[in-house]
XYZ file of C-alpha atoms in Angstrom:
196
model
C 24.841 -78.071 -31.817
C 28.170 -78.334 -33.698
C 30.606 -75.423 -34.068
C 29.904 -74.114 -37.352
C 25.520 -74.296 -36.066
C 26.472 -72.029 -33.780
C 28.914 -69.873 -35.720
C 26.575 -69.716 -38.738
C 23.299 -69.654 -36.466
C 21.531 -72.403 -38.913
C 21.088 -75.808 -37.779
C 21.848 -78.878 -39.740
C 19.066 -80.282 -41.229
C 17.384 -83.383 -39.628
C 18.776 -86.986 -41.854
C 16.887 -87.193 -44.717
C 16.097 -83.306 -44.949
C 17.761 -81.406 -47.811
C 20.750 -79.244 -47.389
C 18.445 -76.254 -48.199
C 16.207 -77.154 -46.036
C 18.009 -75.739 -43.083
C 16.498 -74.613 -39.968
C 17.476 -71.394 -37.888
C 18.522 -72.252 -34.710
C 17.070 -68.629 -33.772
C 13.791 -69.950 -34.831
C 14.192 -72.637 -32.457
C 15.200 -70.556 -29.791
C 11.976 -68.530 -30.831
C 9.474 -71.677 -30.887
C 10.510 -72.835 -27.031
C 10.189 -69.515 -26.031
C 6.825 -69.375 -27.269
C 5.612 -72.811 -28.244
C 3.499 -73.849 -24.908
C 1.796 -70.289 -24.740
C 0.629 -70.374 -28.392
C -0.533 -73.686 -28.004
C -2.537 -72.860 -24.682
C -4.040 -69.864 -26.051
C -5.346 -71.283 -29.460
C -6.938 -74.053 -26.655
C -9.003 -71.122 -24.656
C -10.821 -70.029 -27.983
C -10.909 -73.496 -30.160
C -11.841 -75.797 -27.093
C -9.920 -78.813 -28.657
C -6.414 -79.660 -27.372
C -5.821 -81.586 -30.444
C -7.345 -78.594 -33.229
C -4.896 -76.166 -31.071
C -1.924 -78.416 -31.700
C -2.719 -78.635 -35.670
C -3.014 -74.813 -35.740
C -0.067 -73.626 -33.896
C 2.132 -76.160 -35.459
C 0.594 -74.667 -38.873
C 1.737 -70.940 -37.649
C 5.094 -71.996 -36.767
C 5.795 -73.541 -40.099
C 4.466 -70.519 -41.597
C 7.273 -68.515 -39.100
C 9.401 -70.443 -40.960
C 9.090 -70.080 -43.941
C 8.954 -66.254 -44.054
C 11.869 -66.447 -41.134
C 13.984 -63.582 -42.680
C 11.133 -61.565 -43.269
C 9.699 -61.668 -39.418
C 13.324 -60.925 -38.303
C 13.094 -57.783 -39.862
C 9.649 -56.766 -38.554
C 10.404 -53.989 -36.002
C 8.867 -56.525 -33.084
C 9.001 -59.891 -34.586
C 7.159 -61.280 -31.637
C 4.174 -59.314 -32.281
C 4.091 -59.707 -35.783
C 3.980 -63.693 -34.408
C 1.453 -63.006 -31.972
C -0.794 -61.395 -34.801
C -0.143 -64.435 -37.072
C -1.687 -66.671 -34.176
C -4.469 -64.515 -33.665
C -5.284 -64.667 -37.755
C -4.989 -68.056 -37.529
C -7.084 -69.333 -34.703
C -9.793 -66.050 -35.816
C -9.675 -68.372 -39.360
C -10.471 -71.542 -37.848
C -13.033 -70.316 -36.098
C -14.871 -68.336 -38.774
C -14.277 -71.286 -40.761
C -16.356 -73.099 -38.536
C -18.611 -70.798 -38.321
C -18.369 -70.440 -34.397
C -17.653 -68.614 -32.094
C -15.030 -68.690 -29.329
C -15.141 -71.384 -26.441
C -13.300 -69.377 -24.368
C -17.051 -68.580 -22.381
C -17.520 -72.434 -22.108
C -14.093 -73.091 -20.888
C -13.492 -73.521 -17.085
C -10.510 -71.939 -17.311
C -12.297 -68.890 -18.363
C -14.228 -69.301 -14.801
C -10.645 -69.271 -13.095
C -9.871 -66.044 -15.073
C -13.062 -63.922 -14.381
C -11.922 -64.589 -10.779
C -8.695 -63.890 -10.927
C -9.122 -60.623 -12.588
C -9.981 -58.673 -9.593
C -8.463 -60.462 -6.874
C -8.440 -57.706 -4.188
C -12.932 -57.545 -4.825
C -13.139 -60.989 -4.790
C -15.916 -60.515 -2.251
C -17.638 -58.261 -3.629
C -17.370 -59.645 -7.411
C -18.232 -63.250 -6.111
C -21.707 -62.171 -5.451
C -22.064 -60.457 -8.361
C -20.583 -62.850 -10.804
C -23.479 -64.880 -12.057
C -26.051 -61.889 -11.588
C -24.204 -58.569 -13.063
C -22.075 -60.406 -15.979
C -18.655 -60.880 -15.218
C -18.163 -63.239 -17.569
C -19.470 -61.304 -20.396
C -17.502 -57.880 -19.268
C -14.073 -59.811 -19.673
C -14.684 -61.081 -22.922
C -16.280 -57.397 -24.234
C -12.737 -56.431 -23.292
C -10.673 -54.844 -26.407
C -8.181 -57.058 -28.007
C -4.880 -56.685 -26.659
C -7.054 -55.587 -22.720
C -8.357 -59.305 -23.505
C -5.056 -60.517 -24.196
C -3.034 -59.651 -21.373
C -5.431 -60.878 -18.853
C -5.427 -64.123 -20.353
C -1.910 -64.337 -20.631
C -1.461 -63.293 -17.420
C -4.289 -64.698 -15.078
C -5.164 -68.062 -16.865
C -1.760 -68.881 -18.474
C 0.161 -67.392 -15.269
C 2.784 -65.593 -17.509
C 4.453 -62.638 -15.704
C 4.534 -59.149 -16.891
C 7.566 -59.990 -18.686
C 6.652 -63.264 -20.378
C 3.296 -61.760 -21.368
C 5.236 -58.705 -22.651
C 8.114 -60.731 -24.539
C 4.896 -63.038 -26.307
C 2.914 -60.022 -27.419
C 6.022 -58.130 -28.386
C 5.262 -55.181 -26.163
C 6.797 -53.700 -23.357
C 6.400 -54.655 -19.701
C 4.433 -50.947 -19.023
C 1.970 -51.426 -21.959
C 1.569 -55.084 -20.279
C 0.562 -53.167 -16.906
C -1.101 -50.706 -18.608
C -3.699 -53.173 -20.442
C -4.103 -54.789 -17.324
C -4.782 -51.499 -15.740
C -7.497 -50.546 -18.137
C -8.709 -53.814 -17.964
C -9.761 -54.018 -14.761
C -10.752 -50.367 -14.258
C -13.159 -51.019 -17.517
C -14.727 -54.393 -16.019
C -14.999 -52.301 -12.662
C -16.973 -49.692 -14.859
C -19.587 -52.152 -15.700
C -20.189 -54.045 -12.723
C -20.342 -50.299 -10.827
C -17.222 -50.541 -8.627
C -14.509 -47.931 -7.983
C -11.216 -47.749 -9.795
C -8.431 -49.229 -8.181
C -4.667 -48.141 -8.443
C -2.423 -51.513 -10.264
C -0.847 -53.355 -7.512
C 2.736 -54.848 -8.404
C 2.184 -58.247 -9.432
C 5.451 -59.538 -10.501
């Protein structure tokens, strides 16, 4: 980055790319930050590493090109977040599908991560009770966090910082989560445990 990118905050534009057609260095700041867990979640509910790519690359030009707008959204990161959601909810509906995120094995690896300290108890009941189907009846941003956090391994923060919420509403969903998949399955409440 020269001087005057970083005293300006726009980048120089690639060769061959207009003078107008200057980038944000922000924005690029905003896509590494954000990039790799886009792209992993639009993989959980399209099932096609490639499809993913095309879409998130699709909502990151569209970041772009209403850049000054998003930066004064009052949490630019979840105004992103809902973008992605739009867009990966469009593909599907467009195919007239559903999401893969049931045939997935990483959503396997989630339904046992999600109550860790009843793994026991929860393995036997997995297949018979519904596991499966209570995480994905989970509400939006409930569903959310515990992918974010148990298959993409963010932290509290990282999940936090991609939704564009705070760390405690992160812990809270995750609360609530659980507690509501306890619910159906018929188990106790448990207290959140520090995680990160």
């Amino acid at each position: 980055m020269t001087e005057n990118e970083e005293r300006t905050g726009w980048m120089a534009p690639a060769p061959g790319v207009r003078e107008s057609q200057r980038i944000p260095v922000a924005f690029w700041g905003f896509h590494d930050r954000f990039k790799r867990a886009y792209r992993k979640y639009a993989e959980l509910h399209l099932g096609d590493e490639r499809l993913a790519g095309r879409v998130v690359h699709t909502v990151f030009l569209n970041l772009l090109r209403g850049w000054p707008r998003l930066m004064e959204e009052a949490s630019p990161a979840a105004s992103a977040w809902a973008h992605l959601k739009e867009a990966v909810d469009d593909v599907l509906i467009a195919q007239g599908r559903d999401s893969a995120m049931a045939e997935t094995a990483v959503f396997h690896r989630v339904a046992r991560a999600v109550l860790e300290d009843a793994r026991d108890e929860f393995a036997a009941m997995e297949s018979s009770v519904g596991l499966y189907p209570a995480i994905a009846r989970l509400p939006g941003r409930q569903f959310d966090v515990m992918v974010l956090h148990y298959v993409l391994g963010c932290t509290t923060a990282k999940t936090a910082s991609i939704m564009g919420i705070t760390d405690a509403t992160v812990r809270s969903h995750r609360l609530h989560a659980r507690n509501r998949i306890g619910r159906e399955l018929g188990l106790a409440p448990e207290p959140e445990h520090p995680e990160d």
